[in-house]
Backbone as a printed PyTorch tensor [residue, N CA C, xyz], in Angstrom:
tensor([[[ 83.2890, -41.2110, 130.1780],
         [ 82.9010, -42.1760, 129.1710],
         [ 81.5950, -41.6970, 128.5550]],

        [[ 81.5840, -41.6720, 127.2510],
         [ 80.3830, -41.2400, 126.5590],
         [ 80.1160, -42.1350, 125.3630]],

        [[ 78.8780, -42.1340, 124.9230],
         [ 78.5390, -42.9000, 123.7270],
         [ 77.3740, -42.2210, 123.0390]],

        [[ 77.2080, -42.5600, 121.7840],
         [ 76.0820, -42.0360, 121.0250],
         [ 74.9280, -43.0090, 121.1160]],

        [[ 73.7260, -42.4940, 121.1440],
         [ 72.5410, -43.3180, 121.2280],
         [ 71.5940, -42.8810, 120.1210]],

        [[ 71.1970, -43.8460, 119.2970],
         [ 70.2660, -43.5680, 118.2090],
         [ 68.8710, -44.0030, 118.6480]],

        [[ 67.9480, -43.0660, 118.6710],
         [ 66.5890, -43.3800, 119.0930],
         [ 65.6400, -42.9860, 117.9730]],

        [[ 64.7520, -43.9030, 117.6500],
         [ 63.7140, -43.6310, 116.6620],
         [ 62.4080, -44.1320, 117.2610]],

        [[ 61.4550, -43.2400, 117.4350],
         [ 60.1850, -43.6100, 118.0490],
         [ 59.1370, -43.7160, 116.9550]],

        [[ 58.5040, -44.8790, 116.8920],
         [ 57.4660, -45.1230, 115.8990],
         [ 56.4820, -46.1400, 116.4500]],

        [[ 55.2900, -46.1730, 115.9060],
         [ 54.2790, -47.1210, 116.3700],
         [ 54.4380, -48.4880, 115.7130]],

        [[ 55.2660, -48.5920, 114.6900],
         [ 55.4900, -49.8580, 113.9940],
         [ 56.7490, -50.5430, 114.5210]],

        [[ 56.7620, -51.8660, 114.4460],
         [ 57.9260, -52.6200, 114.8950],
         [ 59.1290, -52.3770, 113.9780]],

        [[ 58.9230, -52.5250, 112.6960],
         [ 59.9660, -52.2750, 111.7030],
         [ 59.4250, -51.2910, 110.6740]],

        [[ 59.5810, -50.0060, 110.9100],
         [ 59.0280, -49.0250, 109.9650],
         [ 59.7300, -49.1050, 108.6180]],

        [[ 58.9500, -48.9520, 107.5700],
         [ 59.5380, -49.0150, 106.2290],
         [ 60.4100, -47.7950, 105.9920]],

        [[ 61.4470, -48.0190, 105.2370],
         [ 62.3550, -46.9370, 104.8890],
         [ 62.7830, -47.1040, 103.4390]],

        [[ 63.4340, -46.1160, 102.8910],
         [ 63.8440, -46.1340, 101.4930],
         [ 65.3610, -46.2220, 101.4390]],

        [[ 65.8690, -47.4070, 101.1590],
         [ 67.3120, -47.6230, 101.0530],
         [ 67.6390, -47.9610,  99.6050]],

        [[ 68.6460, -47.3090,  99.0550],
         [ 69.0700, -47.5570,  97.6790],
         [ 70.5640, -47.8440,  97.6600]],

        [[ 70.9660, -48.7530,  96.7930],
         [ 72.3880, -49.0040,  96.5850],
         [ 72.7930, -48.1920,  95.3620]],

        [[ 73.7060, -47.2700,  95.5870],
         [ 74.1420, -46.3770,  94.5250],
         [ 75.5960, -46.6280,  94.1750]],

        [[ 75.9660, -46.2060,  93.0230],
         [ 77.3490, -46.0660,  92.6100],
         [ 78.2240, -47.2780,  92.9080]],

        [[ 77.9460, -48.3760,  92.2300],
         [ 78.8320, -49.5410,  92.3020],
         [ 80.0340, -49.2270,  91.4120]],

        [[ 81.2180, -49.2740,  91.9920],
         [ 82.4190, -48.9480,  91.2180],
         [ 83.4880, -50.0220,  91.4160]],

        [[ 84.3020, -50.1800,  90.3830],
         [ 85.4740, -51.0460,  90.4650],
         [ 86.6310, -50.1500,  90.8710]],

        [[ 87.2740, -50.4730,  91.9790],
         [ 88.3540, -49.6210,  92.4780],
         [ 89.7350, -50.1190,  92.0740]],

        [[ 89.8860, -51.4180,  91.8520],
         [ 91.1680, -51.9830,  91.4440],
         [ 90.9370, -53.1050,  90.4530]],

        [[ 91.8840, -53.2560,  89.5220],
         [ 91.8040, -54.3380,  88.5510],
         [ 91.9380, -53.8130,  87.1390]],

        [[ 92.1180, -54.7200,  86.1990],
         [ 92.2510, -54.3710,  84.7810],
         [ 90.8750, -54.4290,  84.1260]],

        [[ 90.3560, -53.2750,  83.7450],
         [ 89.0420, -53.2290,  83.1090],
         [ 88.9220, -51.9940,  82.2190]],

        [[ 87.9480, -52.0470,  81.3270],
         [ 87.5870, -50.9240,  80.4600],
         [ 86.0710, -50.7770,  80.5580]],

        [[ 85.5940, -49.5470,  80.6660],
         [ 84.1550, -49.3110,  80.7140],
         [ 83.7270, -48.6610,  79.4070]],

        [[ 82.7750, -49.2970,  78.7340],
         [ 82.2130, -48.7520,  77.4980],
         [ 80.7070, -48.6740,  77.7080]],

        [[ 80.2010, -47.4590,  77.8260],
         [ 78.7850, -47.2670,  78.1300],
         [ 78.4870, -47.7560,  79.5310]],

        [[ 77.5280, -48.6700,  79.6470],
         [ 77.1960, -49.2380,  80.9480],
         [ 77.8620, -50.5920,  81.1710]],

        [[ 78.5950, -51.0720,  80.1900],
         [ 79.2120, -52.4030,  80.2480],
         [ 80.6860, -52.3030,  80.6170]],

        [[ 81.1130, -53.2090,  81.4690],
         [ 82.5170, -53.2970,  81.8560],
         [ 83.1400, -54.4980,  81.1650]],

        [[ 84.3670, -54.3340,  80.6670],
         [ 85.1450, -55.4230,  80.0840],
         [ 86.3860, -55.5770,  80.9460]],

        [[ 86.5400, -56.7640,  81.5440],
         [ 87.6350, -56.9710,  82.4970],
         [ 88.4730, -58.1780,  82.1030]],

        [[ 89.7360, -58.1290,  82.5050],
         [ 90.6470, -59.2390,  82.2840],
         [ 90.3380, -60.3290,  83.2980]],

        [[ 90.2660, -61.5720,  82.8330],
         [ 89.9010, -62.6510,  83.7550],
         [ 91.0860, -63.2110,  84.5270]],

        [[ 92.2550, -62.5920,  84.4440],
         [ 93.3950, -63.0050,  85.2550],
         [ 93.7360, -61.9820,  86.3390]],

        [[ 93.0060, -60.8800,  86.3850],
         [ 93.2590, -59.8290,  87.3750],
         [ 92.1300, -59.7970,  88.4070]],

        [[ 92.4810, -59.7860,  89.6970],
         [ 91.4260, -59.6520,  90.7090],
         [ 90.7990, -58.2560,  90.6440]],

        [[ 89.5130, -58.1890,  90.9240],
         [ 88.7760, -56.9240,  90.9100],
         [ 88.2900, -56.6130,  92.3160]],

        [[ 88.3410, -55.3220,  92.6690],
         [ 87.8140, -54.8650,  93.9540],
         [ 86.6800, -53.8830,  93.6890]],

        [[ 85.6190, -54.0080,  94.4810],
         [ 84.4050, -53.2240,  94.2790],
         [ 84.0300, -52.4500,  95.5350]],

        [[ 83.3740, -51.3160,  95.3230],
         [ 82.7340, -50.5830,  96.4120],
         [ 81.3260, -50.2000,  95.9700]],

        [[ 80.4800, -49.9630,  96.9430],
         [ 79.1220, -49.5030,  96.6800],
         [ 78.6900, -48.6210,  97.8370]],

        [[ 77.7460, -47.7390,  97.5590],
         [ 77.2490, -46.8050,  98.5680],
         [ 75.7700, -47.0720,  98.8040]],

        [[ 75.3790, -47.1620, 100.0810],
         [ 73.9730, -47.3100, 100.4600],
         [ 73.4440, -45.9400, 100.8660]],

        [[ 72.3260, -45.5340, 100.2810],
         [ 71.7100, -44.2330, 100.5510],
         [ 70.3480, -44.4530, 101.1930]],

        [[ 70.1720, -43.9530, 102.4080],
         [ 68.9070, -44.0750, 103.1340],
         [ 68.1220, -42.7820, 102.9760]],

        [[ 67.1240, -42.7920, 102.0900],
         [ 66.2640, -41.6240, 101.8730],
         [ 65.0550, -41.6280, 102.7990]],

        [[ 64.8980, -42.6590, 103.5950],
         [ 63.7430, -42.7860, 104.4710],
         [ 63.8450, -41.9340, 105.7210]],

        [[ 62.8160, -42.0520, 106.5590],
         [ 62.7310, -41.2850, 107.8010],
         [ 63.2340, -42.0550, 109.0150]],

        [[ 63.6330, -43.3230, 108.8050],
         [ 64.0140, -44.1580, 109.9390],
         [ 65.3510, -44.8440, 109.6800]],

        [[ 65.9700, -45.2760, 110.7500],
         [ 67.2220, -46.0090, 110.7110],
         [ 67.0120, -47.3710, 110.0510]],

        [[ 68.0000, -47.8260, 109.3010],
         [ 67.9450, -49.1610, 108.7100],
         [ 69.3190, -49.8060, 108.7780]],

        [[ 69.3720, -51.0620, 108.4170],
         [ 70.6180, -51.8150, 108.5260],
         [ 70.9960, -52.3880, 107.1590]],

        [[ 72.3010, -52.5570, 106.9360],
         [ 72.7880, -53.1070, 105.6750],
         [ 73.2060, -54.5600, 105.8730]],

        [[ 72.2610, -55.4710, 105.7670],
         [ 72.5390, -56.9060, 105.8220],
         [ 72.2300, -57.4690, 104.4490]],

        [[ 73.1750, -58.1980, 103.8770],
         [ 72.8980, -58.7600, 102.5730],
         [ 74.0940, -59.4810, 101.9890]],

        [[ 74.1150, -59.5480, 100.6610],
         [ 75.1640, -60.2930,  99.9790],
         [ 75.6940, -59.5420,  98.7670]],

        [[ 76.9460, -59.8400,  98.4490],
         [ 77.6120, -59.4250,  97.2150],
         [ 77.7620, -60.6980,  96.4000]],

        [[ 77.2660, -60.6980,  95.1470],
         [ 77.2920, -61.9150,  94.3310],
         [ 77.8420, -61.6590,  92.9450]],

        [[ 78.4990, -62.6740,  92.4150],
         [ 78.9170, -62.7010,  91.0120],
         [ 78.1730, -63.8650,  90.3870]],

        [[ 77.3460, -63.5680,  89.3710],
         [ 76.4810, -64.5660,  88.7610],
         [ 76.7640, -64.6740,  87.2700]],

        [[ 76.8220, -65.8950,  86.7750],
         [ 76.9720, -66.1540,  85.3450],
         [ 75.6310, -65.8730,  84.6730]],

        [[ 75.6170, -64.9860,  83.6700],
         [ 74.3540, -64.6170,  83.0320],
         [ 73.8040, -65.7370,  82.1510]],

        [[ 74.6890, -66.5930,  81.6380],
         [ 74.2510, -67.6330,  80.7170],
         [ 73.3650, -68.6700,  81.4060]],

        [[ 73.8150, -69.1870,  82.5360],
         [ 73.0360, -70.2270,  83.2090],
         [ 72.6440, -69.8440,  84.6350]],

        [[ 72.7180, -68.5800,  84.9790],
         [ 72.2950, -68.0340,  86.2800],
         [ 72.9170, -68.7630,  87.4660]],

        [[ 74.1330, -69.2000,  87.3090],
         [ 74.8500, -69.8900,  88.3710],
         [ 75.6370, -68.8750,  89.1940]],

        [[ 75.5010, -68.9500,  90.5250],
         [ 76.2500, -68.0560,  91.4050],
         [ 77.6840, -68.5480,  91.4580]],

        [[ 78.6010, -67.6980,  90.9990],
         [ 80.0120, -68.0590,  90.9220],
         [ 80.7430, -67.7290,  92.2190]],

        [[ 80.3390, -66.6320,  92.8610],
         [ 81.0090, -66.1800,  94.0710],
         [ 80.0100, -65.4010,  94.9160]],

        [[ 80.0990, -65.5680,  96.2390],
         [ 79.2120, -64.8380,  97.1400],
         [ 79.9880, -64.4160,  98.3830]],

        [[ 79.7080, -63.2100,  98.8400],
         [ 80.3590, -62.6730, 100.0270],
         [ 79.3210, -61.8550, 100.7980]],

        [[ 79.3670, -61.9170, 102.1130],
         [ 78.3970, -61.2070, 102.9360],
         [ 78.7160, -59.7270, 103.0850]],

        [[ 77.6720, -58.9280, 103.2700],
         [ 77.8120, -57.4920, 103.5450],
         [ 77.7500, -57.3040, 105.0510]],

        [[ 78.6800, -56.5560, 105.5910],
         [ 78.7290, -56.3030, 107.0310],
         [ 77.4930, -55.5160, 107.4640]],

        [[ 76.7320, -56.0180, 108.4550],
         [ 75.5690, -55.2660, 108.9290],
         [ 76.0100, -53.9640, 109.6110]],

        [[ 75.5700, -52.8400, 109.0510],
         [ 75.8690, -51.5170, 109.5990],
         [ 74.5790, -50.7160, 109.6360]],

        [[ 74.4690, -49.8240, 110.6000],
         [ 73.3100, -48.9400, 110.6600],
         [ 73.4980, -47.7760, 109.7080]],

        [[ 72.4150, -47.4300, 108.9920],
         [ 72.4140, -46.2620, 108.1210],
         [ 71.3320, -45.3280, 108.6380]],

        [[ 71.7470, -44.1940, 109.1440],
         [ 70.8350, -43.2140, 109.7110],
         [ 69.9880, -42.6070, 108.5930]],

        [[ 68.7990, -42.1310, 108.9290],
         [ 67.9080, -41.5090, 107.9570],
         [ 68.5920, -40.3310, 107.2660]],

        [[ 68.3790, -40.2420, 105.9540],
         [ 68.8950, -39.1560, 105.1050],
         [ 70.4290, -39.1170, 105.0380]],

        [[ 71.0860, -40.2760, 105.1370],
         [ 72.5450, -40.3290, 105.0410],
         [ 72.9760, -41.4260, 104.0680]],

        [[ 74.2670, -41.4290, 103.7600],
         [ 74.8700, -42.4410, 102.8930],
         [ 75.9680, -43.1430, 103.6660]],

        [[ 76.2380, -44.3850, 103.2660],
         [ 77.2960, -45.1500, 103.9240],
         [ 77.9030, -46.1350, 102.9270]],

        [[ 79.2290, -46.2920, 102.9820],
         [ 79.9070, -47.2690, 102.1400],
         [ 79.6130, -48.6730, 102.6430]],

        [[ 79.3260, -49.5680, 101.7180],
         [ 79.1230, -50.9600, 102.0890],
         [ 80.4880, -51.6310, 102.2270]],

        [[ 80.6000, -52.4950, 103.2280],
         [ 81.8580, -53.1830, 103.5080],
         [ 81.5640, -54.6800, 103.6200]],

        [[ 82.5420, -55.5090, 103.2700],
         [ 82.3480, -56.9550, 103.3470],
         [ 82.4090, -57.4160, 104.8030]],

        [[ 82.0400, -58.6480, 105.0290],
         [ 82.0200, -59.2260, 106.3770],
         [ 83.3870, -59.1300, 107.0520]],

        [[ 84.4620, -59.2750, 106.2690],
         [ 85.8040, -59.1880, 106.8540],
         [ 86.3120, -57.7460, 106.9140]],

        [[ 85.4080, -56.7940, 106.7710],
         [ 85.6720, -55.3520, 106.8860],
         [ 86.7020, -54.8480, 105.8770]],

        [[ 86.6450, -55.3780, 104.6720],
         [ 87.5020, -54.9540, 103.5640],
         [ 86.6290, -54.6810, 102.3560]],

        [[ 87.2700, -54.2830, 101.2580],
         [ 86.5260, -54.0980, 100.0180],
         [ 86.0960, -55.4620,  99.4850]],

        [[ 85.0490, -55.4510,  98.6840],
         [ 84.5790, -56.6770,  98.0590],
         [ 85.5550, -57.0590,  96.9520]],

        [[ 86.0520, -58.2910,  96.9810],
         [ 87.0660, -58.7370,  96.0420],
         [ 86.5950, -59.9850,  95.3160]],

        [[ 86.7950, -60.0020,  94.0040],
         [ 86.5150, -61.1840,  93.2020],
         [ 87.7420, -61.5030,  92.3740]],

        [[ 88.2080, -62.7580,  92.4750],
         [ 89.3790, -63.2110,  91.7210],
         [ 88.9110, -64.2110,  90.6740]],

        [[ 88.6880, -63.7480,  89.4300],
         [ 88.2250, -64.6840,  88.3940],
         [ 89.3330, -65.6550,  88.0050]],

        [[ 88.9310, -66.7840,  87.4780],
         [ 89.9010, -67.7690,  87.0050],
         [ 90.0130, -67.6680,  85.4860]],

        [[ 90.9310, -68.4200,  84.9200],
         [ 91.1370, -68.4220,  83.4700],
         [ 89.8960, -68.9210,  82.7490]],

        [[ 89.1020, -69.7540,  83.4140],
         [ 87.9110, -70.3350,  82.7940],
         [ 86.6830, -69.4310,  82.8830]],

        [[ 86.7590, -68.3440,  83.6300],
         [ 85.6440, -67.3940,  83.7080],
         [ 85.7010, -66.5010,  82.4780]],

        [[ 84.8360, -66.7940,  81.5370],
         [ 84.8360, -66.1000,  80.2520],
         [ 83.3960, -65.8050,  79.8610]],

        [[ 83.0890, -64.5670,  79.5110],
         [ 81.7470, -64.2220,  79.0630],
         [ 81.0740, -63.2020,  79.9580]],

        [[ 79.7380, -63.1550,  79.8680],
         [ 78.9260, -62.1750,  80.5920],
         [ 78.6330, -62.6260,  82.0190]],

        [[ 78.8430, -61.7110,  82.9570],
         [ 78.5660, -61.9580,  84.3650],
         [ 77.8720, -60.7290,  84.9460]],

        [[ 77.1860, -60.9310,  86.0590],
         [ 76.5220, -59.8400,  86.7670],
         [ 77.1170, -59.7330,  88.1690]],

        [[ 77.5200, -58.5220,  88.5310],
         [ 78.0010, -58.2210,  89.8720],
         [ 76.8290, -57.5330,  90.5800]],

        [[ 76.3400, -58.1280,  91.6700],
         [ 75.1580, -57.5520,  92.3140],
         [ 75.3450, -57.4310,  93.8230]],

        [[ 74.7320, -56.3860,  94.3510],
         [ 74.6490, -56.1470,  95.7920],
         [ 73.1770, -56.2400,  96.1660]],

        [[ 72.8510, -57.1040,  97.1310],
         [ 71.4700, -57.2850,  97.5750],
         [ 71.3940, -57.0760,  99.0750]],

        [[ 70.4590, -56.2260,  99.5060],
         [ 70.2240, -55.9960, 100.9310],
         [ 68.7860, -56.3870, 101.2350]],

        [[ 68.6290, -57.2740, 102.2030],
         [ 67.3030, -57.7260, 102.6290],
         [ 67.2720, -57.6870, 104.1500]],

        [[ 66.5060, -56.7400, 104.6870],
         [ 66.3470, -56.6250, 106.1320],
         [ 64.8610, -56.6060, 106.4690]],

        [[ 64.5520, -56.4320, 107.7390],
         [ 63.1520, -56.4310, 108.1760],
         [ 62.3570, -55.2590, 107.6150]],

        [[ 63.0340, -54.1170, 107.4000],
         [ 62.2750, -52.9430, 106.9610],
         [ 62.6500, -52.4230, 105.5780]],

        [[ 63.5570, -53.1020, 104.8670],
         [ 63.8820, -52.6460, 103.5160],
         [ 64.5090, -53.7700, 102.6970]],

        [[ 64.2540, -53.7450, 101.4000],
         [ 64.8760, -54.6590, 100.4450],
         [ 65.3410, -53.8210,  99.2580]],

        [[ 66.5790, -54.0140,  98.8470],
         [ 67.0930, -53.2780,  97.7030],
         [ 68.1940, -54.0750,  97.0280]],

        [[ 68.4040, -53.8020,  95.7640],
         [ 69.5000, -54.4460,  95.0420],
         [ 69.9230, -53.5510,  93.8870]],

        [[ 71.1570, -53.7410,  93.4630],
         [ 71.6940, -53.0320,  92.3080],
         [ 72.7800, -53.9060,  91.7140]],

        [[ 73.0170, -53.7610,  90.4190],
         [ 74.0090, -54.6180,  89.7790],
         [ 74.6570, -53.9140,  88.5960]],

        [[ 75.7960, -54.4530,  88.1840],
         [ 76.4680, -54.0150,  86.9660],
         [ 76.7790, -55.2540,  86.1350]],

        [[ 76.8560, -55.0760,  84.8270],
         [ 77.2040, -56.1690,  83.9230],
         [ 78.6760, -56.0770,  83.5790]],

        [[ 79.3320, -57.2290,  83.5590],
         [ 80.7580, -57.2650,  83.2920],
         [ 81.0350, -58.4400,  82.3470]],

        [[ 81.9380, -58.2250,  81.4140],
         [ 82.3280, -59.2480,  80.4530],
         [ 83.7860, -59.5980,  80.7060]],

        [[ 84.0390, -60.8460,  81.0680],
         [ 85.4080, -61.2910,  81.3240],
         [ 86.0140, -61.8600,  80.0430]],

        [[ 87.2180, -61.4000,  79.7330],
         [ 87.9470, -61.8400,  78.5430],
         [ 89.4210, -61.9810,  78.9210]],

        [[ 90.1300, -62.9810,  78.4000],
         [ 91.5440, -63.1600,  78.7580],
         [ 92.4700, -62.2130,  77.9860]],

        [[ 92.4200, -60.9100,  78.3040],
         [ 93.2530, -59.9290,  77.6030],
         [ 94.7450, -60.2440,  77.7570]],

        [[ 95.2000, -60.4480,  78.9830],
         [ 96.6220, -60.6960,  79.2390],
         [ 97.0800, -61.9970,  78.5930]],

        [[ 96.2850, -63.0360,  78.6950],
         [ 96.6530, -64.3230,  78.0950],
         [ 96.7020, -64.2150,  76.5730]],

        [[ 95.7750, -63.4650,  75.9640],
         [ 95.7660, -63.2940,  74.5120],
         [ 96.9880, -62.5180,  74.0370]],

        [[ 97.3130, -61.4620,  74.7410],
         [ 98.4940, -60.6620,  74.3620],
         [ 99.7610, -61.4820,  74.5100]],

        [[ 99.8620, -62.2660,  75.5700],
         [101.0310, -63.1320,  75.7680],
         [101.1290, -64.1590,  74.6530]],

        [[100.0220, -64.7340,  74.2510],
         [100.0020, -65.7150,  73.1740],
         [100.4300, -65.0770,  71.8500]],

        [[ 99.9210, -63.8810,  71.5510],
         [100.2920, -63.2010,  70.3070],
         [101.7710, -62.8130,  70.2850]],

        [[102.3080, -62.3540,  71.3890],
         [103.7370, -62.0070,  71.4710],
         [104.5900, -63.2630,  71.2890]],

        [[104.1760, -64.3690,  71.8810],
         [104.9210, -65.6240,  71.7390],
         [104.9270, -66.0940,  70.2860]],

        [[103.8020, -66.0010,  69.6040],
         [103.7480, -66.3850,  68.1800],
         [104.6390, -65.4660,  67.3510]],

        [[104.5890, -64.1680,  67.6090],
         [105.4330, -63.2170,  66.8830],
         [106.9170, -63.5320,  67.0860]],

        [[107.3170, -63.8100,  68.3170],
         [108.7160, -64.1310,  68.5900],
         [109.1410, -65.4340,  67.9070]],

        [[108.2850, -66.4470,  67.9360],
         [108.6120, -67.7070,  67.2720],
         [108.7530, -67.5300,  65.7660]],

        [[107.8710, -66.7660,  65.1580],
         [107.9740, -66.5070,  63.7120],
         [109.2360, -65.7200,  63.3830]],

        [[109.5710, -64.7530,  64.2060],
         [110.7900, -63.9670,  63.9730],
         [112.0300, -64.8460,  64.0970]],

        [[112.0610, -65.6900,  65.0920],
         [113.2190, -66.5750,  65.2950],
         [113.3470, -67.5690,  64.1520]],

        [[112.2320, -68.1620,  63.7200],
         [112.3050, -69.1340,  62.6170],
         [112.6630, -68.4560,  61.3080]],

        [[112.1940, -67.2300,  61.1000],
         [112.5250, -66.5060,  59.8590],
         [114.0070, -66.1470,  59.8180]],

        [[114.5850, -65.7440,  60.9280],
         [116.0090, -65.3770,  60.9400],
         [116.9030, -66.6030,  60.8660]],

        [[116.5020, -67.7070,  61.4430],
         [117.3430, -68.9280,  61.3650],
         [117.2620, -69.5780,  60.0020]],

        [[116.1680, -69.4760,  59.2710],
         [116.0610, -70.0030,  57.9210],
         [116.8820, -69.1700,  56.9470]],

        [[116.9660, -67.8800,  57.1990],
         [117.6850, -66.9730,  56.3140],
         [119.2020, -67.1180,  56.4240]],

        [[119.6840, -67.6260,  57.5270],
         [121.1370, -67.7700,  57.7130],
         [121.6070, -69.0540,  57.0110]],

        [[122.7970, -68.9620,  56.3610],
         [123.3760, -70.1240,  55.7060],
         [124.5060, -70.6390,  56.5790]],

        [[124.6120, -71.9430,  56.6150],
         [125.6930, -72.5290,  57.3990],
         [126.9340, -72.6230,  56.5330]],

        [[128.0540, -72.2970,  57.0940],
         [129.3370, -72.3240,  56.3760],
         [130.0200, -73.6370,  56.7170]],

        [[130.3680, -74.3910,  55.6690],
         [131.0560, -75.6690,  55.8980],
         [132.5120, -75.5270,  55.4910]],

        [[133.4110, -76.1610,  56.2100],
         [134.8270, -76.1350,  55.8850],
         [135.2860, -77.3990,  55.2940]]])
């Protein structure tokens, strides 16, 4: 039986370290990226990943939250915990949700407009955050509505053009 042991010797209780959240990406869902802004369909669930990079000299932990915030009135729409994991000095690690899966947000039909997706880590020896801006728009609902109008106009135009034959 063997195990790994991480030892860091320092004179401080919680030595400061440099932790950064890098590369927030959308891994699944309907979206378009234009510049730094994401445009997503508000009927498709989105899955996110992020990477924590420890540039410091000491071990640190990833405790924090994943949040979706409405930019208009700063209301937190959704929150999920980040699984506490150790990040060794000079290494990177993928952030995982409390349930050990990717971070998932399922917007509703009423989620429309500018939102901020943010990852925040606050521990005894480091604080960091990073975010992306996303604009939710009902792409699928709009296309369905336009197709329905087109079909109704086509049906009414063809039925008006036909003459009824009377005997």
